[in-house]
mmCIF file of C-alpha atoms in Angstrom:
data_model
loop_
_atom_site.group_PDB
_atom_site.id
_atom_site.type_symbol
_atom_site.label_atom_id
_atom_site.label_comp_id
_atom_site.label_asym_id
_atom_site.label_seq_id
_atom_site.Cartn_x
_atom_site.Cartn_y
_atom_site.Cartn_z
ATOM 1 C CA MET A 4 8.548 -31.815 -21.094
ATOM 2 C CA SER A 5 9.017 -29.254 -23.827
ATOM 3 C CA ASN A 6 6.428 -27.022 -22.142
ATOM 4 C CA GLY A 7 8.597 -26.928 -18.989
ATOM 5 C CA LYS A 8 11.682 -25.996 -21.016
ATOM 6 C CA GLN A 9 9.743 -23.330 -22.825
ATOM 7 C CA GLU A 10 8.701 -21.796 -19.511
ATOM 8 C CA GLN A 11 12.309 -21.792 -18.319
ATOM 9 C CA ASN A 12 13.483 -20.026 -21.461
ATOM 10 C CA ASN A 13 10.890 -17.253 -21.097
ATOM 11 C CA THR A 14 12.538 -14.558 -19.052
ATOM 12 C CA GLU A 15 10.512 -11.917 -17.335
ATOM 13 C CA GLU A 16 11.070 -8.538 -18.883
ATOM 14 C CA ALA A 17 12.413 -6.017 -16.372
ATOM 15 C CA LEU A 18 10.932 -2.569 -15.929
ATOM 16 C CA SER A 19 12.769 0.352 -17.452
ATOM 17 C CA TYR A 20 14.784 2.511 -15.086
ATOM 18 C CA HIS A 21 12.242 5.330 -15.189
ATOM 19 C CA ALA A 22 9.394 2.925 -14.428
ATOM 20 C CA THR A 23 11.408 1.521 -11.526
ATOM 21 C CA VAL A 24 11.987 5.039 -10.143
ATOM 22 C CA ALA A 25 8.236 5.699 -10.398
ATOM 23 C CA VAL A 26 7.431 2.458 -8.555
ATOM 24 C CA ILE A 27 9.991 3.272 -5.839
ATOM 25 C CA GLY A 28 8.487 6.749 -5.442
ATOM 26 C CA PHE A 29 4.896 5.521 -5.260
ATOM 27 C CA PHE A 30 5.669 2.684 -2.864
ATOM 28 C CA GLY A 31 7.815 4.937 -0.668
ATOM 29 C CA GLY A 32 5.092 7.562 -0.473
ATOM 30 C CA VAL A 33 2.350 5.060 0.340
ATOM 31 C CA PHE A 34 4.446 3.112 2.873
ATOM 32 C CA TRP A 35 5.832 6.081 4.810
ATOM 33 C CA SER A 36 2.558 8.033 4.788
ATOM 34 C CA ALA A 37 0.732 4.918 6.020
ATOM 35 C CA LEU A 38 3.296 4.742 8.816
ATOM 36 C CA ALA A 39 2.625 8.443 9.466
ATOM 37 C CA TYR A 40 -1.076 7.604 9.757
ATOM 38 C CA VAL A 41 -0.237 4.978 12.381
ATOM 39 C CA ALA A 42 1.787 7.619 14.244
ATOM 40 C CA TYR A 43 -1.206 9.967 13.959
ATOM 41 C CA VAL A 44 -3.623 7.343 15.300
ATOM 42 C CA PHE A 45 -1.382 6.702 18.314
ATOM 43 C CA SER A 46 -1.009 10.479 18.906
ATOM 44 C CA PHE A 47 2.700 10.700 18.162
ATOM 45 C CA THR A 48 1.874 13.537 15.782
ATOM 46 C CA ARG A 49 -1.043 15.931 15.374
ATOM 47 C CA VAL A 50 -0.895 15.899 11.569
ATOM 48 C CA GLY A 51 -1.785 12.912 9.437
ATOM 49 C CA PRO A 52 -1.529 12.234 5.714
ATOM 50 C CA SER A 53 -4.778 14.132 5.143
ATOM 51 C CA MET A 54 -2.758 17.316 5.733
ATOM 52 C CA ILE A 55 -2.210 17.332 1.971
ATOM 53 C CA LEU A 56 -5.967 17.906 1.501
ATOM 54 C CA LEU A 57 -6.198 20.896 3.859
ATOM 55 C CA PRO A 58 -5.607 23.620 1.227
ATOM 56 C CA TRP A 59 -8.777 22.576 -0.630
ATOM 57 C CA ALA A 60 -12.280 23.390 0.556
ATOM 58 C CA LEU A 61 -13.569 19.851 0.933
ATOM 59 C CA PRO A 62 -16.306 18.539 3.222
ATOM 60 C CA ASP A 63 -15.501 17.313 6.714
ATOM 61 C CA TRP A 64 -14.685 13.775 5.469
ATOM 62 C CA LYS A 65 -11.162 14.982 4.735
ATOM 63 C CA ASN A 66 -10.447 14.858 8.496
ATOM 64 C CA GLY A 67 -11.673 11.255 8.896
ATOM 65 C CA TRP A 68 -10.299 7.906 7.814
ATOM 66 C CA LEU A 69 -11.361 8.463 4.192
ATOM 67 C CA GLY A 70 -9.390 11.716 4.060
ATOM 68 C CA GLN A 71 -6.386 9.908 5.540
ATOM 69 C CA LEU A 72 -6.656 7.153 2.905
ATOM 70 C CA ILE A 73 -6.960 9.644 0.053
ATOM 71 C CA GLY A 74 -4.050 11.587 1.560
ATOM 72 C CA ILE A 75 -1.920 8.425 1.570
ATOM 73 C CA LEU A 76 -2.684 7.810 -2.111
ATOM 74 C CA ALA A 77 -2.072 11.467 -3.007
ATOM 75 C CA ILE A 78 1.293 11.393 -1.229
ATOM 76 C CA GLY A 79 2.138 8.225 -3.155
ATOM 77 C CA ILE A 80 1.438 9.990 -6.443
ATOM 78 C CA ILE A 81 3.390 13.107 -5.442
ATOM 79 C CA SER A 82 6.261 10.870 -4.331
ATOM 80 C CA ILE A 83 6.744 9.734 -7.920
ATOM 81 C CA GLY A 84 7.813 13.291 -8.740
ATOM 82 C CA VAL A 85 9.934 13.429 -5.591
ATOM 83 C CA ALA A 86 11.759 10.257 -6.670
ATOM 84 C CA PHE A 87 12.482 11.771 -10.078
ATOM 85 C CA ILE A 88 13.793 14.949 -8.444
ATOM 86 C CA TYR A 89 16.139 12.809 -6.357
ATOM 87 C CA ARG A 90 17.132 10.894 -9.496
ATOM 88 C CA ILE A 91 18.111 14.132 -11.226
ATOM 89 C CA VAL A 92 20.011 15.651 -8.295
ATOM 90 C CA PHE A 93 21.694 12.877 -6.272
ATOM 91 C CA VAL A 94 21.423 9.591 -8.160
ATOM 92 C CA LYS A 95 25.158 9.015 -8.591
ATOM 93 C CA ILE A 96 25.809 8.993 -4.841
ATOM 94 C CA ASN A 97 25.092 5.416 -3.738
ATOM 95 C CA LYS A 98 24.974 6.174 -0.018
ATOM 96 C CA MET A 99 22.190 6.611 2.502
ATOM 97 C CA TRP A 100 23.168 10.081 3.787
ATOM 98 C CA PRO A 101 22.186 12.166 0.740
ATOM 99 C CA GLY A 102 18.710 10.623 0.956
ATOM 100 C CA ALA A 103 18.443 11.465 4.663
ATOM 101 C CA VAL A 104 19.494 15.055 3.955
ATOM 102 C CA PHE A 105 17.005 15.120 1.076
ATOM 103 C CA GLY A 106 14.270 14.007 3.496
ATOM 104 C CA PHE A 107 15.255 16.729 5.967
ATOM 105 C CA VAL A 108 15.081 19.339 3.195
ATOM 106 C CA LEU A 109 11.639 18.043 2.173
ATOM 107 C CA TRP A 110 10.477 18.319 5.790
ATOM 108 C CA ALA A 111 11.783 21.899 5.991
ATOM 109 C CA ILE A 112 9.987 22.789 2.760
ATOM 110 C CA VAL A 113 6.661 21.209 3.775
ATOM 111 C CA PHE A 114 6.565 22.380 7.391
ATOM 112 C CA GLY A 115 8.502 25.610 6.915
ATOM 113 C CA ALA A 116 7.913 27.144 3.504
ATOM 114 C CA PHE A 117 4.548 25.559 2.660
ATOM 115 C CA ASN A 118 3.105 25.795 6.186
ATOM 116 C CA PRO A 119 0.873 28.816 5.397
ATOM 117 C CA MET A 120 -0.922 26.668 2.788
ATOM 118 C CA PHE A 121 -2.142 24.264 5.480
ATOM 119 C CA PRO A 122 -4.848 25.850 7.638
ATOM 120 C CA GLY A 123 -5.023 24.341 11.085
ATOM 121 C CA VAL A 124 -1.368 23.253 11.144
ATOM 122 C CA ASP A 125 0.692 25.194 13.675
ATOM 123 C CA PRO A 126 3.845 26.962 12.501
ATOM 124 C CA LEU A 127 7.145 25.305 13.431
ATOM 125 C CA THR A 128 7.673 27.642 16.364
ATOM 126 C CA ARG A 129 4.359 26.612 17.985
ATOM 127 C CA MET A 130 4.304 22.936 17.038
ATOM 128 C CA ASP A 131 4.525 20.432 19.895
ATOM 129 C CA VAL A 132 7.751 18.479 20.314
ATOM 130 C CA ASN A 133 6.193 15.079 19.559
ATOM 131 C CA THR A 134 4.888 16.272 16.204
ATOM 132 C CA LEU A 135 8.201 17.906 15.301
ATOM 133 C CA ILE A 136 10.318 14.875 16.135
ATOM 134 C CA THR A 137 7.938 12.305 14.653
ATOM 135 C CA THR A 138 7.431 14.120 11.364
ATOM 136 C CA LEU A 139 11.129 14.928 11.050
ATOM 137 C CA CYS A 140 12.073 11.288 11.614
ATOM 138 C CA LEU A 141 9.468 10.071 9.136
ATOM 139 C CA TYR A 142 10.664 12.507 6.468
ATOM 140 C CA VAL A 143 14.327 11.605 7.008
ATOM 141 C CA LEU A 144 13.524 7.883 6.761
ATOM 142 C CA TYR A 145 11.344 8.527 3.705
ATOM 143 C CA GLY A 146 14.160 10.454 2.034
ATOM 144 C CA ALA A 147 16.684 7.754 2.915
ATOM 145 C CA PHE A 148 14.386 5.089 1.471
ATOM 146 C CA ILE A 149 13.730 6.959 -1.770
ATOM 147 C CA GLY A 150 17.338 8.079 -2.142
ATOM 148 C CA TYR A 151 19.049 4.804 -1.410
ATOM 149 C CA SER A 152 16.582 2.774 -3.482
ATOM 150 C CA VAL A 153 16.922 5.021 -6.534
ATOM 151 C CA ALA A 154 20.715 5.222 -6.239
ATOM 152 C CA TYR A 155 21.036 1.463 -5.675
ATOM 153 C CA GLU A 156 18.939 0.719 -8.760
ATOM 154 C CA TYR A 157 21.045 3.157 -10.785
ATOM 155 C CA ASP A 158 24.250 1.520 -9.593
ATOM 156 C CA GLU A 159 22.942 -1.995 -10.307
ATOM 157 C CA ARG A 160 21.947 -1.037 -13.831
ATOM 158 C CA LEU A 161 25.339 0.529 -14.444
ATOM 159 C CA ARG A 162 26.990 -2.727 -13.413
ATOM 160 C CA ALA A 163 24.795 -4.838 -15.699
ATOM 161 C CA GLU A 164 26.430 -5.373 -19.054
ATOM 162 C CA GLY A 165 24.805 -3.499 -21.882
ATOM 163 C CA GLU A 166 22.073 -2.007 -19.721
ATOM 164 C CA SER A 167 21.015 1.500 -20.694
ATOM 165 C CA ILE A 168 19.998 3.761 -17.814
ATOM 166 C CA GLN A 169 17.961 6.013 -20.064
ATOM 167 C CA SER A 170 15.559 3.255 -21.169
#
């Protein structure tokens, strides 16, 4: 009987806010890039998650399923930094729209400014409509997920008594 009470009294220690932001970023990157891979497999888009590997001179495996899997994991890792950027810029706005705008800006940076880094990816002006719409929607949803999750967690921790956001 005392063992059961002892288990009830042990509370699970919550992650710090920064660790939670990192988990949100990694999960968001893996989830939405895996969804992008599904869109790539069903030919909704001509670019898959392995696009992140294109700037490096790697063997041909980078265009296969292994390259897609490594691309998904790499996007998950990069998304940790993206989540922290969102945390610095927009965290106090607990709405979905700043995240969607953030996702649109990320899409414009990746497919507009960074496009010359990706050999084999058409510029925006020559990209087919399906790829444009699919990637734009995925980035907007990704940004909304990251943004709203980070802002919601910030707001919840502010509401908790005695909780320090900086921990």
